[in-house]
PDB file of C-alpha atoms in Angstrom:
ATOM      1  CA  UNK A1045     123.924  76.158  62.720  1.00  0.00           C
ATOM      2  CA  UNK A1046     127.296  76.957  60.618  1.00  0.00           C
ATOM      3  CA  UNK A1047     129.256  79.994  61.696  1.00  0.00           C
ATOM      4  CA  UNK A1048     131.853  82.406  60.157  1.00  0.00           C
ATOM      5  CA  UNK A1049     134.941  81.062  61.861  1.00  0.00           C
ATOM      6  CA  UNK A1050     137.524  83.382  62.879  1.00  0.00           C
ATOM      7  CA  UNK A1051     140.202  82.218  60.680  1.00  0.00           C
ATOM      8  CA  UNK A1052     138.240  83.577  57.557  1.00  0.00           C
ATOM      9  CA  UNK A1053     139.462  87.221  58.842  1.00  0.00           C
ATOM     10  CA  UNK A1054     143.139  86.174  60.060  1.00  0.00           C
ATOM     11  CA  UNK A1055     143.494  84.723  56.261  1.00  0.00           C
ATOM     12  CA  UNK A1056     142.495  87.580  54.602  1.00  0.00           C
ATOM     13  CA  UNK A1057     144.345  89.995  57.116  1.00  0.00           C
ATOM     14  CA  UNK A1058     147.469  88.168  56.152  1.00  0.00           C
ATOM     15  CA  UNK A1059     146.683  88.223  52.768  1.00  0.00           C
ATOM     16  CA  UNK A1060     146.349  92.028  53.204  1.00  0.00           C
ATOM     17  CA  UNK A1061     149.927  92.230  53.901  1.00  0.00           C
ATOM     18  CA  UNK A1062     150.774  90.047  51.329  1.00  0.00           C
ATOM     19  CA  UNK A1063     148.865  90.374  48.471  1.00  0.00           C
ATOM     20  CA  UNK A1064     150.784  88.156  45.617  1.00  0.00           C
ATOM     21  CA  UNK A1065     150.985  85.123  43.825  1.00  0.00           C
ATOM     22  CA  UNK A1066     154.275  83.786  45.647  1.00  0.00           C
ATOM     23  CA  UNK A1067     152.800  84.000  49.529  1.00  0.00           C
ATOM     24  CA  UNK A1068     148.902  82.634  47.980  1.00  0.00           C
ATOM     25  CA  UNK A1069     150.618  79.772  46.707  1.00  0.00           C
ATOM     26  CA  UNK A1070     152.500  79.186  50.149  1.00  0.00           C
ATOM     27  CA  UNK A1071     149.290  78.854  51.753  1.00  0.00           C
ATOM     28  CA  UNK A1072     147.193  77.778  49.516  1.00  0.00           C
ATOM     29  CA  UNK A1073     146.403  74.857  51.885  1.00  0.00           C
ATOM     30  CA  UNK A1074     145.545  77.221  54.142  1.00  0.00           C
ATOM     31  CA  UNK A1075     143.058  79.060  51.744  1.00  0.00           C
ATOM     32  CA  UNK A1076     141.477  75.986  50.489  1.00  0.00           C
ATOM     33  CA  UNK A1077     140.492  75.269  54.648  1.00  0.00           C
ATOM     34  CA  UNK A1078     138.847  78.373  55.195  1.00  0.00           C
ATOM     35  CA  UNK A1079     137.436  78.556  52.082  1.00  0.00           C
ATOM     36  CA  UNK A1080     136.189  75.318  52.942  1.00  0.00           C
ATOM     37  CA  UNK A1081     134.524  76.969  55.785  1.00  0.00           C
ATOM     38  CA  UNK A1082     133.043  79.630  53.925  1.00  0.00           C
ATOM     39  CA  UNK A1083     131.103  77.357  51.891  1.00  0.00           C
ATOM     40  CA  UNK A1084     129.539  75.602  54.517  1.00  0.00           C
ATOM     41  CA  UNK A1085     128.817  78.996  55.877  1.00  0.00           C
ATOM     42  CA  UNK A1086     126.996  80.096  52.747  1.00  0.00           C
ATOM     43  CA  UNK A1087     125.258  76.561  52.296  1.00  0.00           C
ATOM     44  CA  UNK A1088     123.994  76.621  55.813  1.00  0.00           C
ATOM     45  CA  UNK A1089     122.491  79.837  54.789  1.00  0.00           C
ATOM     46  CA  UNK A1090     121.028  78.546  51.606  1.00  0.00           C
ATOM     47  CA  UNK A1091     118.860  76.243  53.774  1.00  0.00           C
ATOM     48  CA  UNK A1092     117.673  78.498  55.912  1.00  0.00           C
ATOM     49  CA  UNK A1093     116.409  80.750  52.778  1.00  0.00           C
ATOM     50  CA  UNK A1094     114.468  77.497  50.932  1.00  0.00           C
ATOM     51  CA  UNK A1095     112.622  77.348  54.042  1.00  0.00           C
ATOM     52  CA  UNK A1096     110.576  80.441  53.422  1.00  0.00           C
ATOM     53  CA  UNK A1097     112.011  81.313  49.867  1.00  0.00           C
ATOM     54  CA  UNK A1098     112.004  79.812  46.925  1.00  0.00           C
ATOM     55  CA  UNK A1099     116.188  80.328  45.972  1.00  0.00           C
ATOM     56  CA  UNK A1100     117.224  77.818  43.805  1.00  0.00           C
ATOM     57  CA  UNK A1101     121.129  78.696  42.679  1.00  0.00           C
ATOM     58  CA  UNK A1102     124.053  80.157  45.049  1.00  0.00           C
ATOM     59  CA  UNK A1103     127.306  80.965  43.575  1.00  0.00           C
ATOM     60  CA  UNK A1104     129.802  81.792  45.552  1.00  0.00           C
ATOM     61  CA  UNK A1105     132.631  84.076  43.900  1.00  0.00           C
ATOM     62  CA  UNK A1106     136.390  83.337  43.498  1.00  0.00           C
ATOM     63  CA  UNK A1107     139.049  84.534  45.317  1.00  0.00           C
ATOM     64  CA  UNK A1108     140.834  85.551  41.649  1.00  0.00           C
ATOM     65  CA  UNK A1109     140.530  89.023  40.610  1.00  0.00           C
ATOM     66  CA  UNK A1110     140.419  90.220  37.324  1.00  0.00           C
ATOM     67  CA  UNK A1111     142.851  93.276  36.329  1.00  0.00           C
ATOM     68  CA  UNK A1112     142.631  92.687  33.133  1.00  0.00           C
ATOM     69  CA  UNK A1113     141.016  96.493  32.792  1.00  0.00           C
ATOM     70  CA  UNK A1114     141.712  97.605  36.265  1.00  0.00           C
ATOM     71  CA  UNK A1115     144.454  99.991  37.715  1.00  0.00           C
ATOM     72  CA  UNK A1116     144.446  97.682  40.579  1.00  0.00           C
ATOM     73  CA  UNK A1117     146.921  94.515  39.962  1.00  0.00           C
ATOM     74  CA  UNK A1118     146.496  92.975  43.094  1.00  0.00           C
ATOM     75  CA  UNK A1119     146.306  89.435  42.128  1.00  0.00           C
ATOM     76  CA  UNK A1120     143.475  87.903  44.740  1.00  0.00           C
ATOM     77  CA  UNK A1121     140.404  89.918  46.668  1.00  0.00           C
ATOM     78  CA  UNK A1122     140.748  89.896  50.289  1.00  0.00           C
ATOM     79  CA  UNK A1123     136.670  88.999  50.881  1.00  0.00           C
ATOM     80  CA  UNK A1124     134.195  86.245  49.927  1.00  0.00           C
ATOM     81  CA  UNK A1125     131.161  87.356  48.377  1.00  0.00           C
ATOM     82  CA  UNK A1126     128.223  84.733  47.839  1.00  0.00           C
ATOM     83  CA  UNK A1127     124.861  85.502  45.716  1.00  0.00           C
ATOM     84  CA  UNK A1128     121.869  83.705  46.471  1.00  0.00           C
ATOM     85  CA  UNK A1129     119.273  83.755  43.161  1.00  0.00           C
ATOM     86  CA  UNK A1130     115.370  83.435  43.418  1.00  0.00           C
ATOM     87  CA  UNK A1131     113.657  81.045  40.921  1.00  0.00           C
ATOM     88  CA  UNK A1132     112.585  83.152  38.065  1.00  0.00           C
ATOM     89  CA  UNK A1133     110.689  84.381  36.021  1.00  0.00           C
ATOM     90  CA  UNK A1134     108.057  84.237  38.771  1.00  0.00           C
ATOM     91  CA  UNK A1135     110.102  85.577  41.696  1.00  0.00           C
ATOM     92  CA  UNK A1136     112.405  88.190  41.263  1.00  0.00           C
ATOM     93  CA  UNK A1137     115.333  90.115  43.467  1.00  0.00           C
ATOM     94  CA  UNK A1138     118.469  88.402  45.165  1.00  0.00           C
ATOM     95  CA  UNK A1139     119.929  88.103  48.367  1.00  0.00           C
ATOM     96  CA  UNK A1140     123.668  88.430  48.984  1.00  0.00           C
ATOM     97  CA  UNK A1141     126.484  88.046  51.554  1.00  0.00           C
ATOM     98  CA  UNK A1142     129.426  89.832  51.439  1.00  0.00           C
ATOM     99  CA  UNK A1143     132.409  88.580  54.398  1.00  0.00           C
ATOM    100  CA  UNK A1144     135.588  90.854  54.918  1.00  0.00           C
ATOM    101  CA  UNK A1145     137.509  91.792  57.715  1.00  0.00           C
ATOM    102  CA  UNK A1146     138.011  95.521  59.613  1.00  0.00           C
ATOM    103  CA  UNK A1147     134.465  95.796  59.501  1.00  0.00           C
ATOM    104  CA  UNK A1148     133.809  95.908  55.913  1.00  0.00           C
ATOM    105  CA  UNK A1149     130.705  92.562  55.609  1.00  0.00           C
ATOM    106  CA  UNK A1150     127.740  93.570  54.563  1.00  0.00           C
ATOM    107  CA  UNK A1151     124.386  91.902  53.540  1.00  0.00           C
ATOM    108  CA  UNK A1152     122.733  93.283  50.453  1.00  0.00           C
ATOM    109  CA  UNK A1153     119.618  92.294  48.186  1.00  0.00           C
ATOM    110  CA  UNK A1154     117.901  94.484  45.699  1.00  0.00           C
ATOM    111  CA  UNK A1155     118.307  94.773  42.169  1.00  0.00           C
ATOM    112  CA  UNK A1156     121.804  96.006  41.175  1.00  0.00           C
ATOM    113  CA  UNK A1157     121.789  95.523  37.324  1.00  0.00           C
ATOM    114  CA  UNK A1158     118.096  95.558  36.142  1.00  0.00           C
ATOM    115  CA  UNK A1159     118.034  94.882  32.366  1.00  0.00           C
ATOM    116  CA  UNK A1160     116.896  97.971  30.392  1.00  0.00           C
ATOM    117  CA  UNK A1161     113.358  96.594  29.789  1.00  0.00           C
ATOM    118  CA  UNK A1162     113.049  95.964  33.079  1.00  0.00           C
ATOM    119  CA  UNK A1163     114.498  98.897  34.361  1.00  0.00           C
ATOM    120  CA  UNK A1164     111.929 101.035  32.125  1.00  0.00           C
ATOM    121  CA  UNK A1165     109.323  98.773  33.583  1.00  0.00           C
ATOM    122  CA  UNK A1166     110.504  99.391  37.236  1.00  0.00           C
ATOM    123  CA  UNK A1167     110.500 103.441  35.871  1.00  0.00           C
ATOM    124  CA  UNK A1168     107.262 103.559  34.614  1.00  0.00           C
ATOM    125  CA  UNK A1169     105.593 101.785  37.734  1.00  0.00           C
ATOM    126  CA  UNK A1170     106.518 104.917  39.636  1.00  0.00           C
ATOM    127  CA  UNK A1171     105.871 107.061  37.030  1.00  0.00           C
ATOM    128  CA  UNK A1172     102.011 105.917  37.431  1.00  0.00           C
ATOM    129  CA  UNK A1173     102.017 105.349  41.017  1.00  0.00           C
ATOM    130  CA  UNK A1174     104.127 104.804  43.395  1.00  0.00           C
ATOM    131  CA  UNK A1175     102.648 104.471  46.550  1.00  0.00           C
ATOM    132  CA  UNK A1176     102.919 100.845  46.899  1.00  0.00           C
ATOM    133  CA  UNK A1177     106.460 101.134  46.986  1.00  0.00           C
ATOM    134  CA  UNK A1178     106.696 104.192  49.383  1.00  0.00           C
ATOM    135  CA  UNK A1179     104.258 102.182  51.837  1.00  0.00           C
ATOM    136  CA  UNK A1180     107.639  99.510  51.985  1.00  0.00           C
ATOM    137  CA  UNK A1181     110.413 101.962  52.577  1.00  0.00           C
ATOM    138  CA  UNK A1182     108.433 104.157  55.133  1.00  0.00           C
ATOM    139  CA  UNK A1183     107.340 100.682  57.385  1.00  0.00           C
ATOM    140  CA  UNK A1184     109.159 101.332  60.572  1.00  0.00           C
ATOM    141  CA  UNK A1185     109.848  97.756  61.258  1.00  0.00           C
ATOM    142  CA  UNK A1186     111.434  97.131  57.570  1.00  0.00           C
ATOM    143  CA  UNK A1187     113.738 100.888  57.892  1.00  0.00           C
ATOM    144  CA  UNK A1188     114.665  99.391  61.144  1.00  0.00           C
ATOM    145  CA  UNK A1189     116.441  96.968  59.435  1.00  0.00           C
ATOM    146  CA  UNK A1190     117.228  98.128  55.832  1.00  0.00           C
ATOM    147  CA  UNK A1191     117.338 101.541  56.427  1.00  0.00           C
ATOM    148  CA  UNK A1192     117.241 103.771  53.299  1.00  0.00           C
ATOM    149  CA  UNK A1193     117.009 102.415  49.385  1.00  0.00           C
ATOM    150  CA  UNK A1194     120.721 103.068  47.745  1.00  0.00           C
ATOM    151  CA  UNK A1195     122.002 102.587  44.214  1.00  0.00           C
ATOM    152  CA  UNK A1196     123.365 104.452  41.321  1.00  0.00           C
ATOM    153  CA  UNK A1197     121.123 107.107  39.532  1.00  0.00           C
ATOM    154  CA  UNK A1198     121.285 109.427  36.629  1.00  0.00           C
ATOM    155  CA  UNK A1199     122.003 113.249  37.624  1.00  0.00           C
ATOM    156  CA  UNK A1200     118.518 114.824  36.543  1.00  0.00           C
ATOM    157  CA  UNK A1201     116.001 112.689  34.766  1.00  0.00           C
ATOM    158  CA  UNK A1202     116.180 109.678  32.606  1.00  0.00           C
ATOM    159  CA  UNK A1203     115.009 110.122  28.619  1.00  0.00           C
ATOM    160  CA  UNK A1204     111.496 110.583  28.677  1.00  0.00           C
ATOM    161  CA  UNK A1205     110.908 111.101  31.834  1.00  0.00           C
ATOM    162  CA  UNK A1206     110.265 114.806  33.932  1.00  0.00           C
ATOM    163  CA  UNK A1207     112.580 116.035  36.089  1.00  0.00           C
ATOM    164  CA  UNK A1208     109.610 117.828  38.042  1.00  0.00           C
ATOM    165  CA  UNK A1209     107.835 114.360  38.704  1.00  0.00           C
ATOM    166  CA  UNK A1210     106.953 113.896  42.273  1.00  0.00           C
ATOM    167  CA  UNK A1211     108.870 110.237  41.839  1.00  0.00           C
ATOM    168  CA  UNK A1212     111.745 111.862  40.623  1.00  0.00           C
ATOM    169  CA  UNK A1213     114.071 110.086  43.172  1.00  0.00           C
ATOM    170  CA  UNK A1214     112.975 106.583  42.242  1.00  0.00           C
ATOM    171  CA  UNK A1215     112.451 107.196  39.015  1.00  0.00           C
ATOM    172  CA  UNK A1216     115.750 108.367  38.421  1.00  0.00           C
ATOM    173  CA  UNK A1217     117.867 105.418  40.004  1.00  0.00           C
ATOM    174  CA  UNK A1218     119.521 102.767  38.237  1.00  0.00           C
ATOM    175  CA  UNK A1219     120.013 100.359  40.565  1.00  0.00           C
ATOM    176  CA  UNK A1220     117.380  99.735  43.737  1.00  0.00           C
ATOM    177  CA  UNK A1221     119.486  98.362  46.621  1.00  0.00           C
ATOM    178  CA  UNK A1222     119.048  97.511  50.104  1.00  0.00           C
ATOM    179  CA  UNK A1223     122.782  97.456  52.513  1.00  0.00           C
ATOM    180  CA  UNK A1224     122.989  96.196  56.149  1.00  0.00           C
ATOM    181  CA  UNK A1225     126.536  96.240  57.214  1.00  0.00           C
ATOM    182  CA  UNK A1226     127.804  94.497  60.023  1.00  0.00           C
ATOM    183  CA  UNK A1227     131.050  94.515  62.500  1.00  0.00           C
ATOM    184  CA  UNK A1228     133.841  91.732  62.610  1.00  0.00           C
ATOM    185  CA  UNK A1229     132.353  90.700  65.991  1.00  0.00           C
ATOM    186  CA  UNK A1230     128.734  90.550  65.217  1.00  0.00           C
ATOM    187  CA  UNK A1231     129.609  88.270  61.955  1.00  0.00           C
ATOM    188  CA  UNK A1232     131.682  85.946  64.317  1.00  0.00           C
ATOM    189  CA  UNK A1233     129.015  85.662  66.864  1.00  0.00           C
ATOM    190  CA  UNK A1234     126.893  83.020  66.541  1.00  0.00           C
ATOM    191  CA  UNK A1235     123.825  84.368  65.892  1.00  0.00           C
ATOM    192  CA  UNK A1236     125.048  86.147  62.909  1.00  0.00           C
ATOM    193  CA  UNK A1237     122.813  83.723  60.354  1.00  0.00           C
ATOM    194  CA  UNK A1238     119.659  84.294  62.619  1.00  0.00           C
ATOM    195  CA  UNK A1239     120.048  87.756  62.050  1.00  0.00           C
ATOM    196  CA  UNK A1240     120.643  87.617  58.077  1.00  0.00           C
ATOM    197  CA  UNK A1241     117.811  85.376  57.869  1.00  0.00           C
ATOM    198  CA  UNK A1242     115.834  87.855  60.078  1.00  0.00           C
ATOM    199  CA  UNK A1243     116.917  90.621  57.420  1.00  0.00           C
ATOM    200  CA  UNK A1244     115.881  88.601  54.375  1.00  0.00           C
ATOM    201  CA  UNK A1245     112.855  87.834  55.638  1.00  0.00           C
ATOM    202  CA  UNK A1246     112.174  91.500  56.108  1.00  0.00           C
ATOM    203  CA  UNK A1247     113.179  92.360  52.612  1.00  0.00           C
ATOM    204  CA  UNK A1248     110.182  89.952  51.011  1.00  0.00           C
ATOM    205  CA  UNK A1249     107.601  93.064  50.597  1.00  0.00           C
ATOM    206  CA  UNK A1250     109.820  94.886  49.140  1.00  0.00           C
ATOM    207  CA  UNK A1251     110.550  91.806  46.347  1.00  0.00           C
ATOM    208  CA  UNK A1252     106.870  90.287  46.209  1.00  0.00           C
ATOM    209  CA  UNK A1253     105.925  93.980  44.985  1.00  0.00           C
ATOM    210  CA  UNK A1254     108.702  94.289  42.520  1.00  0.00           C
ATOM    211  CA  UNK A1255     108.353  90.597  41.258  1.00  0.00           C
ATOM    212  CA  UNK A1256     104.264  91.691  40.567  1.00  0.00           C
ATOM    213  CA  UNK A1257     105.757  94.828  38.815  1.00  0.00           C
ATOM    214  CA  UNK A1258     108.396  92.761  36.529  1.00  0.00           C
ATOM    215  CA  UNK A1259     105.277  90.014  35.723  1.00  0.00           C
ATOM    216  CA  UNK A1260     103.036  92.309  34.841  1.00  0.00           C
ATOM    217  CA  UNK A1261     102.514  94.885  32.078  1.00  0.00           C
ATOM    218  CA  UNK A1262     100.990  98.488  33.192  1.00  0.00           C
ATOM    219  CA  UNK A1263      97.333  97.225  33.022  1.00  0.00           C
ATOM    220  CA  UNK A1264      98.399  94.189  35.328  1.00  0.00           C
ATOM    221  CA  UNK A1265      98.460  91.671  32.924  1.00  0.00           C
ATOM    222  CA  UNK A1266     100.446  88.941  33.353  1.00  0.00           C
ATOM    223  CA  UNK A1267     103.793  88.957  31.204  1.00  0.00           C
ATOM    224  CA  UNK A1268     104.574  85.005  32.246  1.00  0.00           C
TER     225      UNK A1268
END
């Protein structure tokens, strides 16, 4: 099974120091082999999710940043990030792995920009009932791993929705995430993949209940 090698975090911890276009391009060859590695990394774990998922699309993201409207100029991101995409419309949610050194990787799946219809559809399931849902977070076993739900939300209510409704706190989120964050040793270890595949196993009630809610109207008819 592929593993994060350790020269993925010397790179970047160089790169750190030395965050421009003169000292990339003086090791580019150096870039290109651990991004090399990466990718076999992420691909490894690709396999292991189409063996109990149905994920048919990872993209992993480029090293070029974009300042084009940032205050930040710093040419190149010092992480690898990697999205793994469930075969829609059917199944819905996405996994993804997020590799940087100091202790900054993290594993994350959820829903972090829910179109607006689907966001109103994800609102109005709670608005009606939301007990399915709490069931999820409040399994011991799946807090264990995932802890609490995370994401933006508005400050009080959303437009035509009350303030006062006993969902209020899902209700008024905008994005419905899930974060497990892990330590430069436990991603170089090899069991690192075992235990992201343990985690995205875990996560599947959470995304077989929201995949029924994004099929389906309010009456439960099918959408697809």
């Amino acid at each position: 099974m592929k593993t994060v090698s350790e020269n993925v975090f010397k790179f970047f911890k160089r790169l750190e120091q030395n965050n421009n276009r003169d000292w990339f391009n003086e090791h580019k060859k150096e870039f290109k082999a651990v991004e090399k590695d990466i990718k076999g990394f992420y691909n490894s774990v690709l396999e292991t999710l189409k063996t109990h998922d149905d994920v048919d699309k990872l993209k992993i993201f480029r090293i070029y940043r974009d300042v084009r409207f940032s205050k930040n100029k710093l040419p190149y991101k010092t992480h690898f990030g990697g999205t793994f995409h469930r075969v829609k419309p059917q199944l819905r949610g996405g996994y993804y792995i997020h590799i940087q050194p100091n202790n900054e990787s993290f594993i994350a799946t959820g829903f972090w920009e829910p179109n607006p219809a689907d966001l109103l559809r994800i609102r109005k399931e709670f608005e009606m009932d939301a007990s399915d849902m709490r069931d999820i977070l409040n399994d011991k076993t799946f807090k264990t791993i995932w802890g609490e739900l995370v994401g933006d939300e508005v400050k009080t209510a959303p437009k035509g929705f009350s303030k006062d409704h006993e969902n209020i706190d899902l209700i008024k989120k905008k994005q419905y995430i899930f974060i497990k964050k892990y330590t430069d040793t436990q991603v170089l270890d090899a069991s690192f993949i075992d235990d992201v595949n343990v985690a995205f196993k875990a996560i599947r009630p959470y995304f077989n209940y929201m995949s029924d809610v994004l099929t389906t109207d309010l009456n439960g008819e099918s959408l697809i």
